Structures are given as structure tokens and as C-alpha cells.
Coordinates of C-alpha atoms in Angstrom, one line a residue:
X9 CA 0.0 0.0 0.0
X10 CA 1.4 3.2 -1.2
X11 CA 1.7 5.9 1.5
X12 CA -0.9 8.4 -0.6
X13 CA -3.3 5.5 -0.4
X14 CA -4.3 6.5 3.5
X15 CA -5.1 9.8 2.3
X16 CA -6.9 9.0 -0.8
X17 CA -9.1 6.0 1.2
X18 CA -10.4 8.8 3.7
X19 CA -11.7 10.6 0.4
X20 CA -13.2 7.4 -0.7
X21 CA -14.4 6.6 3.0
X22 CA -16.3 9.8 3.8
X23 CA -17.4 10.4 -0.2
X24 CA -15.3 13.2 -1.1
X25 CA -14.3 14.4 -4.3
X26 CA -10.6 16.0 -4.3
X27 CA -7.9 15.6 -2.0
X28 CA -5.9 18.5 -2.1
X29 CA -2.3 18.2 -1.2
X30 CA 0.3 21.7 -0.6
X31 CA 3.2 21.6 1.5
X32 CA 3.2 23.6 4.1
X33 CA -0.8 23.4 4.3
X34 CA -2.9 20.6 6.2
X35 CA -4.3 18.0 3.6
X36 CA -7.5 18.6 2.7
X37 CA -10.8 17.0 1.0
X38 CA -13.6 18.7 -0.8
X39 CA -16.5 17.4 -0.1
X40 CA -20.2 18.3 -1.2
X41 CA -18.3 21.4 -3.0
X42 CA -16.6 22.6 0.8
X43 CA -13.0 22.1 1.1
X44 CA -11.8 20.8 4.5
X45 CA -8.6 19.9 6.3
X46 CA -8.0 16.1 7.3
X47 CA -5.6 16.5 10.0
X48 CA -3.5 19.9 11.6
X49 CA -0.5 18.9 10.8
X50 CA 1.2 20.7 7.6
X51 CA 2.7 18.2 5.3
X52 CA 6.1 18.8 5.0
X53 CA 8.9 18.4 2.2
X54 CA 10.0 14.9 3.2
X55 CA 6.7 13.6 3.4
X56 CA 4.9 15.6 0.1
X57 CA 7.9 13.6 -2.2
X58 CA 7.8 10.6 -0.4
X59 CA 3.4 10.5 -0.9
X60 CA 3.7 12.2 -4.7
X61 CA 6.7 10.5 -6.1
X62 CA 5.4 7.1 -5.1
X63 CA 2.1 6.9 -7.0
X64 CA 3.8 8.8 -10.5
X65 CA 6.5 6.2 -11.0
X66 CA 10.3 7.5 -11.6
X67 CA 9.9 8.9 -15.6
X68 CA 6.9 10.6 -14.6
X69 CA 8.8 11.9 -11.4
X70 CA 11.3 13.1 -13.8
X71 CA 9.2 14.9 -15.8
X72 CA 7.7 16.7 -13.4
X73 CA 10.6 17.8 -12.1
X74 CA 11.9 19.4 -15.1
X75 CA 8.4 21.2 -16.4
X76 CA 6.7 21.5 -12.9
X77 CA 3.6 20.2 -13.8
X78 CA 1.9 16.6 -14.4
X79 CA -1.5 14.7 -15.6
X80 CA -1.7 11.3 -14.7
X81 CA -4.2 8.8 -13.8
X82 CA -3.9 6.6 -10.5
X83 CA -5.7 3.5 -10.1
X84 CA -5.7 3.1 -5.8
X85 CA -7.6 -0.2 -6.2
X86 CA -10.6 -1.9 -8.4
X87 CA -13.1 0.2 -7.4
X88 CA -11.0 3.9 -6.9
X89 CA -9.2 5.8 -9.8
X90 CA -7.8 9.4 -9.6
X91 CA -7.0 11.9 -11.7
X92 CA -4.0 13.2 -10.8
X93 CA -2.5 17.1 -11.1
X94 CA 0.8 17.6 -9.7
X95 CA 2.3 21.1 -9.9
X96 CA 4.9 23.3 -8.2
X97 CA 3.4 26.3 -6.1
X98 CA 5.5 29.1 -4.4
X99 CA 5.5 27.0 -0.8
X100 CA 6.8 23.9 -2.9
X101 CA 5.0 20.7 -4.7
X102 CA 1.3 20.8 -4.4
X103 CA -1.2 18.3 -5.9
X104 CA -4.9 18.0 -6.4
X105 CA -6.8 14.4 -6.5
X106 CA -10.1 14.0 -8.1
X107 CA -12.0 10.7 -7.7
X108 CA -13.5 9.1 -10.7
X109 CA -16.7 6.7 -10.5
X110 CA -15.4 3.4 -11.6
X111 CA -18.9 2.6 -12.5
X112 CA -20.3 4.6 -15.5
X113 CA -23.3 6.5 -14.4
X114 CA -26.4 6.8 -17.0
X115 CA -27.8 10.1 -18.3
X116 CA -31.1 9.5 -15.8
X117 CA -29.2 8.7 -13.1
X118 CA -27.5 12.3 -13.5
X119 CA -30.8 13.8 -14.0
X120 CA -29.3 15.0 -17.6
X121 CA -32.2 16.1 -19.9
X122 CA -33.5 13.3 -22.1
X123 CA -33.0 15.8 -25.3
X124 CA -29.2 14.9 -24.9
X125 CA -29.8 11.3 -26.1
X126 CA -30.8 13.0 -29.3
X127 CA -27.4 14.2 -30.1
X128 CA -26.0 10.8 -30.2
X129 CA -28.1 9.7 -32.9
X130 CA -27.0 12.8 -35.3
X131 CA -24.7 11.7 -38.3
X132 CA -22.0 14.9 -38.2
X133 CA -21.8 17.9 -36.7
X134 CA -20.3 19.3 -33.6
X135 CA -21.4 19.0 -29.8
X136 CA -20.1 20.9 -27.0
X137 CA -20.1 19.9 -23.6
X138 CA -19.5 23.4 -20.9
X139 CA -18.9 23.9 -17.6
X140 CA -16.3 25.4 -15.6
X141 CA -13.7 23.1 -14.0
X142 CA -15.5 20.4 -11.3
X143 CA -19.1 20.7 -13.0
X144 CA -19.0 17.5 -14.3
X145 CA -18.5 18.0 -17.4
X146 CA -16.2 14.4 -17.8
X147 CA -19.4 12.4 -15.9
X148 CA -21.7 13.2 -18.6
X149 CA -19.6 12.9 -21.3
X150 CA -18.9 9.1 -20.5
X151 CA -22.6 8.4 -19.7
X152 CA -23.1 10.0 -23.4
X153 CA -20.8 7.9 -24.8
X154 CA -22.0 4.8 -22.7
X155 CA -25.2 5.5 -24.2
X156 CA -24.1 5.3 -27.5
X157 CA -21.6 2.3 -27.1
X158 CA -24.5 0.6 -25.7
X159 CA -27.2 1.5 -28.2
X160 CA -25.0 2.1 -31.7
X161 CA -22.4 -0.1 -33.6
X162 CA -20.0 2.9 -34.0
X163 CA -16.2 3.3 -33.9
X164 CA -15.9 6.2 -31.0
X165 CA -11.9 7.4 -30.4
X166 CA -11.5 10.1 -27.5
X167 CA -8.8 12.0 -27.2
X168 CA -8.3 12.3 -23.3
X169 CA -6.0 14.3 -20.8
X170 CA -5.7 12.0 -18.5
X171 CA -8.0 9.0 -19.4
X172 CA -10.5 8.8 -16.7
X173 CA -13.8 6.7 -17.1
X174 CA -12.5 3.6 -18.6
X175 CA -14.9 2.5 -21.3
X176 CA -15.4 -1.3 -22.8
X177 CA -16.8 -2.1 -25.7
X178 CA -20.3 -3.2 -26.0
X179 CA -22.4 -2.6 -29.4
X180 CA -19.7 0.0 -30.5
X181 CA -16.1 -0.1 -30.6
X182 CA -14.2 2.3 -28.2
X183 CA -10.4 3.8 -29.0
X184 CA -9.3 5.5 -25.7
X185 CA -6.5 7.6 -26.6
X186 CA -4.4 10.0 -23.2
X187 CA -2.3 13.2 -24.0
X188 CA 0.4 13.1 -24.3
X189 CA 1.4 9.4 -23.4
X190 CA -0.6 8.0 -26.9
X191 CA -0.7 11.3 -28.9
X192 CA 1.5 14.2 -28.6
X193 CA -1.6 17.0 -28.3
X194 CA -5.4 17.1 -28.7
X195 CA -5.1 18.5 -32.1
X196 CA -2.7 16.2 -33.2
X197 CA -5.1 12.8 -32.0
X198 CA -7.8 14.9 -33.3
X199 CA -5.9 14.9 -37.3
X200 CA -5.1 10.9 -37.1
X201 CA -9.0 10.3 -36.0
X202 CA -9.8 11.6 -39.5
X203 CA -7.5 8.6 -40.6
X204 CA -9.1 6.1 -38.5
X205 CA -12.6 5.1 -39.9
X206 CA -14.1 7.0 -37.0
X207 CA -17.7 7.8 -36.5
X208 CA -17.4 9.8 -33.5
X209 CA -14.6 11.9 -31.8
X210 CA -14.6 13.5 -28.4
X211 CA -12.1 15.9 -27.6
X212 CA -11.1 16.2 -24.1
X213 CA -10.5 20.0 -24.1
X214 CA -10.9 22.5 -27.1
X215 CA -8.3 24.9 -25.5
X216 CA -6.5 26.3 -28.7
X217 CA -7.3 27.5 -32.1
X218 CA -5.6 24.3 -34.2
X219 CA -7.7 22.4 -32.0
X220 CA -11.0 24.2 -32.6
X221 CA -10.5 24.7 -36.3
X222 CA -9.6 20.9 -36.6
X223 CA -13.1 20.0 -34.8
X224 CA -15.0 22.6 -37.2
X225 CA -13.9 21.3 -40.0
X226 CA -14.1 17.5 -39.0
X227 CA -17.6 18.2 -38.0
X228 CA -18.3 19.9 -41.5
X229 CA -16.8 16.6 -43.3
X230 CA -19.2 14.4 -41.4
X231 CA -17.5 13.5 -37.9
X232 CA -20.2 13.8 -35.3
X233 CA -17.6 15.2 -32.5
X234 CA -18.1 16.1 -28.7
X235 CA -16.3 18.9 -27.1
X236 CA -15.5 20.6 -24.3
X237 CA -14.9 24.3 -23.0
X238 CA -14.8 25.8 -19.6
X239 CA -18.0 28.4 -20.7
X240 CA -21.3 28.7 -18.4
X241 CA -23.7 29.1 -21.1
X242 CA -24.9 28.8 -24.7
X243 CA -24.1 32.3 -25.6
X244 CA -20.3 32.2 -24.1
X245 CA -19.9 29.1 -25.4
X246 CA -20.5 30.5 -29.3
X247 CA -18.6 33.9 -28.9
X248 CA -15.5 31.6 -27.3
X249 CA -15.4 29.2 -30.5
X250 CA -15.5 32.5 -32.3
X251 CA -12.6 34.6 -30.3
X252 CA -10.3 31.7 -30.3
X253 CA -9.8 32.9 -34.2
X254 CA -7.7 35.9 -35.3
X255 CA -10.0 39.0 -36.2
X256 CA -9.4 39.0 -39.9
X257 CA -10.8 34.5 -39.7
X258 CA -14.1 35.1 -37.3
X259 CA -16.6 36.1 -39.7
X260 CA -15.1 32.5 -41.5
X261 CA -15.1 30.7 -38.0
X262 CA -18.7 32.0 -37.7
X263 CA -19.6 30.6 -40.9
X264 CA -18.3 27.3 -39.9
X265 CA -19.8 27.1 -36.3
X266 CA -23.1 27.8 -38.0
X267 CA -22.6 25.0 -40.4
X268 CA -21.5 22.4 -37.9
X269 CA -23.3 23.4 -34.6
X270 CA -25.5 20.5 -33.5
X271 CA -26.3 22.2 -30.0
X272 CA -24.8 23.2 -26.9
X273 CA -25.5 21.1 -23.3
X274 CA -23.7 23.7 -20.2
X275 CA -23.7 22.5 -17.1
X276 CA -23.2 23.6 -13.4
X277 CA -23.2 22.1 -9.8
X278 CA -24.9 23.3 -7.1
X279 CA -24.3 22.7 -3.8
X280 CA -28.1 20.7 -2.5
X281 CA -30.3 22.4 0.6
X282 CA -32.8 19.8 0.7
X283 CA -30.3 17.1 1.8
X284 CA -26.2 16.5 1.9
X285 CA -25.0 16.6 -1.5
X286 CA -25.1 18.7 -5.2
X287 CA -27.2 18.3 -8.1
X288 CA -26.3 19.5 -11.7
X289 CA -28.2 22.1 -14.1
X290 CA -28.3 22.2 -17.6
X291 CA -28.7 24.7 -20.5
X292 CA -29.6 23.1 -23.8
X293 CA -29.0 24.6 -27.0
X294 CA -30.2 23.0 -29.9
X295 CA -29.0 24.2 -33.2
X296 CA -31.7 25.4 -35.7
X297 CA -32.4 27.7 -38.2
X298 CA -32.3 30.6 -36.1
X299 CA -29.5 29.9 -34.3
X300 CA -27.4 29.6 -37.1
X301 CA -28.7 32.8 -38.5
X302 CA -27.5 34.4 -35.2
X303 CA -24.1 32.9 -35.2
X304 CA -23.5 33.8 -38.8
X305 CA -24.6 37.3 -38.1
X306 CA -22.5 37.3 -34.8
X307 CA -25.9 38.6 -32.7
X308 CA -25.6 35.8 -29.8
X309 CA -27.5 38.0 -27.3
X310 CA -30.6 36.7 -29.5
X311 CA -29.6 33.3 -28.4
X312 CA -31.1 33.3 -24.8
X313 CA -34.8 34.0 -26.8
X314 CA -34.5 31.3 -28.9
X315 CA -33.1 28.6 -26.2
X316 CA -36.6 30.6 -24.1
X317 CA -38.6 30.0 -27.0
X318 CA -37.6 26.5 -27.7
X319 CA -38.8 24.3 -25.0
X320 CA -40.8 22.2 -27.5
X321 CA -37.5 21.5 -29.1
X322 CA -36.1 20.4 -25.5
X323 CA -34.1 23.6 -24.9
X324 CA -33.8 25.1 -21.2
X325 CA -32.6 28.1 -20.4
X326 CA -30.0 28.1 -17.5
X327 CA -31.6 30.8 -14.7
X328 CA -35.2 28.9 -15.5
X329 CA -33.7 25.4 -14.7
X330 CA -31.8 27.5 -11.6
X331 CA -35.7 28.9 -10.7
X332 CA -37.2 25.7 -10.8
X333 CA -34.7 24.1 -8.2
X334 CA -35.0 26.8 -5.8
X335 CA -39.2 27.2 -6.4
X336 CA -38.5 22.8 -5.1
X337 CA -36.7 24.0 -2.1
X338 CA -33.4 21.7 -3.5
X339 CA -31.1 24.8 -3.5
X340 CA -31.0 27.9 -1.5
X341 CA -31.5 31.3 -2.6
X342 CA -28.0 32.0 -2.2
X343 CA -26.8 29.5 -4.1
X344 CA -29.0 30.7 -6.9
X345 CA -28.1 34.1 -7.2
X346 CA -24.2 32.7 -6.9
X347 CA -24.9 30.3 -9.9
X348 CA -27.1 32.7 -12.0
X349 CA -26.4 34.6 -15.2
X350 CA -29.6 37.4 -14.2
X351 CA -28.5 38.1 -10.6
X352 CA -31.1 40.4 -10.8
X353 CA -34.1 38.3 -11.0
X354 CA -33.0 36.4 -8.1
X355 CA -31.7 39.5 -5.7
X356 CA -35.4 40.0 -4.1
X357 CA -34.7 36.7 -2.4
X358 CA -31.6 36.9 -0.9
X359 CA -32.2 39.0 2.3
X360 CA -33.6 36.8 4.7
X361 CA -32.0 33.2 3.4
X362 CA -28.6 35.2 4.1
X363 CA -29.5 36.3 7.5
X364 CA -30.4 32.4 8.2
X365 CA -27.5 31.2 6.7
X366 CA -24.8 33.8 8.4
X367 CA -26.6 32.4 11.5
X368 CA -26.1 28.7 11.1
X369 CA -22.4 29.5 10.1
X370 CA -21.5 31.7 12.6
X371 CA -19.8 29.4 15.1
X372 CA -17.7 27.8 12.7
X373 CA -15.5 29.8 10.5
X374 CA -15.1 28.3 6.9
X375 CA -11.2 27.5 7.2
X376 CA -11.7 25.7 10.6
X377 CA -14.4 23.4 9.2
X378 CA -12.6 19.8 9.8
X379 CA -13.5 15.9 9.7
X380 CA -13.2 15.1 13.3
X381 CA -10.1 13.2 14.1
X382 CA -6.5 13.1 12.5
X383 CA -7.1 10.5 9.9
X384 CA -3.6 10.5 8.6
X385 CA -0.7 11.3 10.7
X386 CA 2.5 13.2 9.5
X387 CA 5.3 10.7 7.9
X388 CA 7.6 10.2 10.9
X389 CA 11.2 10.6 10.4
X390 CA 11.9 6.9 10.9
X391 CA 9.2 6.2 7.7
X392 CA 10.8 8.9 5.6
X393 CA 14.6 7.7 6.1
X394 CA 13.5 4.1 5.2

């Protein structure tokens, strides 16, 4: 048993989501979206290279050393994997842990709208899957492509950084493919695909312009591909595909994205009143007429009427599906207005739910919120020197 694995079993034990490692800080879990230390104690110098260089292997060790950061994927035991992000902070090395299902969760189970299944069924055309980092974005990407490898006889490759949800075939054939261990970049797995008799593509991250101009045009040739930003909504979504370009290729890229967008599912976490716990929103996009119209013309403040006006179609809007969970009683006002693009509209609510929930905080500050107990002692100098 690797040293990390007591630190990563409390995670597991308690259902937490990160560990977060720092030297000179406590460890520390997040847990229903609150970050908490696990112990006092600071982990020191000794005992953050004896707990990280363990678990990466020596080559990965080395590379970290020399660039100061590293994606990996840790497999702890049958039923715990971790995505692994080791970097180099100004108090020393720091890491962050987050735990991935092994089991593949289905589009119900996440409470994903049932419009989503549509877009597996589409024959080209691009798909993007938004949220900012720790929405989820990963979990209902693999229950999408579950979906399909259970339902379609299709060759799927994704292009992954690190690999996390481990998919085997069923009805369709599934190429798994990490950056940079099987391809050296996203745009570079995303150019071989083309060469690959593949049906459908999903890109881990669309985070530079080779990247997004690759999926554009492999979606205009007939690739049905799935991608991801870090946007909130439909509307940022579109103008960020668009910026990515240089001024004098937008009204192109526009052209393109207008040509090739299939819809838009955003997503966000928020943090459950109603019981322990968060539960994910959507907005839904889905491309049609209009909507390419508006892209073309590059008026995307129109979009929010059309994704208003197109519930028949399946399309939410994000502050209604925010609305609805708060009209339940599942989230709190607060969290609402937090997660909101129209803080306005849910400002007249705010007052009184903050005055309840300053009271109910007030005895315990944020930063000294803690599991009881030291689950994990320091590394003792004895342990370190053998």
C-alpha cells in the first residue's frame, strides 16, 4: 500500500471528491463542493515527495521535475481511480486528486435532460459539452458515450488528458487515446481520427485554435464530435469558439460554427439544501435555423430567446432550470443568485435566506471546518529515512 493510499481511502471513506495536497498546508478533501482539512499537521517536504513521487512512477517523477507540472491517472484499487494534477506552487510541490466513478453513471441517473440522447443519434456535426472546471462535465460525457456504445455499432476514439472513465466495448467499438502518453496534443489525436474510420470523436478539451479549427472542419466533413470548454452558457460558449480565431478568420469561423453546430449542453453544480449533497443544471442549446442565423450574423444576445422559446424542441434556459430548483426547495437562494447569469431576478430573495444562513455558520468559520479526528498522521522521520 502506497503511502498516498491513506489519504486517498479517507476521500473514498467519507465520499469526497478531491484531496488536495500543498506543502506547508494541512491536507485537505472537498466534499459536497466545501474544502476541508483532514488533519492539523502541515505536510512537509519529506513527506509531500515521499506521498507524490510514489504513486507517479520515476519517468513521470522526472518529468515533473523538469516542467513542474503533471496529468496522470492513478488507479488506488478496483473500485478507486484518480485523476492526478501535480504542480509546483511558491510554498513547494502541491497536488490535487479527483475521484473518478469506476462505475459509469447513465444520463437518468445524473438527472441529464432526455433531449441529450438526441445528439447521439446525429450523423455529423459538432457538440459541445461546458462547464467550468468540477461541473461535471467528464461524468456526462462518458454516460453520453456509454449511451451510444451501448445503443450504436460505431467506432468512437476520444482524445483524453488523462484517461479517466474507462470505457469497454459493447455494441460500439471504443479507442481510448491520453495526451500526451498515446498522442502528442489534442489537435494532433484529433488529425489521425480523420484517418481512422471513425464515427465519433470526443475531444477532451478545445483549448487552442488548431484544436477548434480541426473540430469545425471534421464536424463539416461528417465527424459527429463532442467537445468541451470551460463556458457557463450557450451564448459564451459561441462567442469563445468564435474569439479563439484571429480578427481577420471570425466572420469564417462563424460561418463554420453555423454550419457544424449541433447544439450546446452547459452544465453547473450546485451545492443541495434539501439534503447533503449537489445536483447538476443544464442549459440546452439546440442548433436550428435561427440559431445559425444568429451565429452567422454574430448577434448571440438573440440566443437566450431562442433557447426561451424553444422548449418544444427540448431547450432550457439556464436561470429557468436554476428557478425551478429553488421554487423545489433543493437549493437555496444564495446559491441561486451565486450560480445565476440574471442576478437580478433572483436578488429580491436573498435578504432573509442570508441572515439564516450567516446564523447557522456563525460558530464555525469556513477555514476551521474539519472531519473530526486526525485520519492520517505526518510521515515520521523513521518512515521517511527508510
Amino acid at each position: 500500500m502506497a503511502y498516498l493510499d491513506r489519504f486517498l481511502s479517507v476521500i473514498v471513506k467519507h465520499g469526497g471528491s478531491d484531496l488536495h495536497i500543498g506543502e506547508g498546508e494541512p491536507p485537505k478533501m472537498r466534499m459536497h463542493g466545501d474544502i476541508m482539512p483532514i488533519r492539523a499537521e502541515p505536510v512537509k517536504r519529506e513527506e509531500a515527495v515521499q506521498m507524490l513521487s510514489e504513486v507517479c512512477g520515476p519517468h513521470n517523477w522526472e518529468i515533473f521535475e523538469q516542467r513542474g507540472d503533471l496529468d496522470f491517472a492513478y488507479e488506488m484499487d478496483e473500485a478507486s481511480r484518480f485523476r492526478c494534477n501535480y504542480f509546483k506552487q511558491s510554498n513547494g510541490y502541491g497536488a490535487a486528486f479527483r475521484l473518478i466513478p469506476t462505475k459509469i453513471a447513465t444520463l437518468e441517473e445524473l438527472g441529464i435532460p432526455v433531449v441529450v440522447k438526441e445528439f447521439a443519434n446525429l450523423r455529423g456535426g459538432l457538440v459541445l459539452v461546458t462547464g467550468p472546471t468540477g461541473s461535471g462535465k467528464t461524468t456526462t460525457q462518458a454516460a453520453l458515450v456509454d449511451y451510444i456504445n451501448q445503443n450504436f455499432s460505431k467506432h468512437v476514439v476520444t482524445i483524453e488528458e488523462p484517461i479517466e472513465f474507462v470505457h469497454d466495448n459493447k455494441r460500439s467499438t471504443i479507442t481510448q487515446r491520453e495526451v500526451p502518453g498515446n498522442s502528442t496534443s489534442f489537435a494532433a489525436g484529433l488529425k489521425a481520427a480523420l484517418r481512422q474510420d471513425t464515427d465519433i470523436v470526443l475531444v477532451g478539451e478545445m483549448r487552442d485554435l488548431e484544436t477548434v479549427s480541426l473540430a469545425l472542419t471534421a464536424a463539416e466533413t461528417g465527424l459527429l464530435v463532442f467537445g468541451t470548454l470551460h463556458t457557463n452558457n450557450a451564448r459564451k460558449t459561441v462567442d469563445r469558439m468564435v474569439d479563439v480565431f484571429p480578427a481577420d478568420r471570425q466572420s469564417q469561423a462563424r460561418a463554420m460554427l453555423a454550419n457544424s453546430l449541433r447544439g450546446v449542453v452547459a452544465q453547473l453544480l450546485l451545492k443541495r439544501v434539501d439534503r447533503p449533497g449537489r445536483i447538476a443544471v443544464n442549459e440546452i442549446l439546440v442548433a436550428n435555423a435561427a440559431v445559425a442565423a444568429i451565429i452567422r450574423e454574430g448577434a448571440t444576445q438573440k440566443l437566450q430567446d431562442v433557447i426561451v422559446s424553444g422548449k418544444a424542441q427540448g431547450m432550457q434556459f439556464m436561470d429557468d432550470t436554476i428557478w425551478a430548483l429553488l421554487e423545489k426547495g433543493i437549493v437555496s437562494s444564495h446559491e441561486a443568485f451565486m450560480k445565476a447569469i440574471d442576478k437580478n431576478r433572483f436578488k429580491p430573495f436573498l435578504s432573509a435566506e442570508e441572515e439564516a444562513l450567516g446564523n447557522a455558520a456563525g460558530a464555525v468559520p469556513d477555514d476551521e471546518k474539519r472531519l473530526p479526528g486526525n485520519f492520517v498522521k505526518p510521515l515520521s522521520a523513521r518512515a521517511v529515512a527508510r
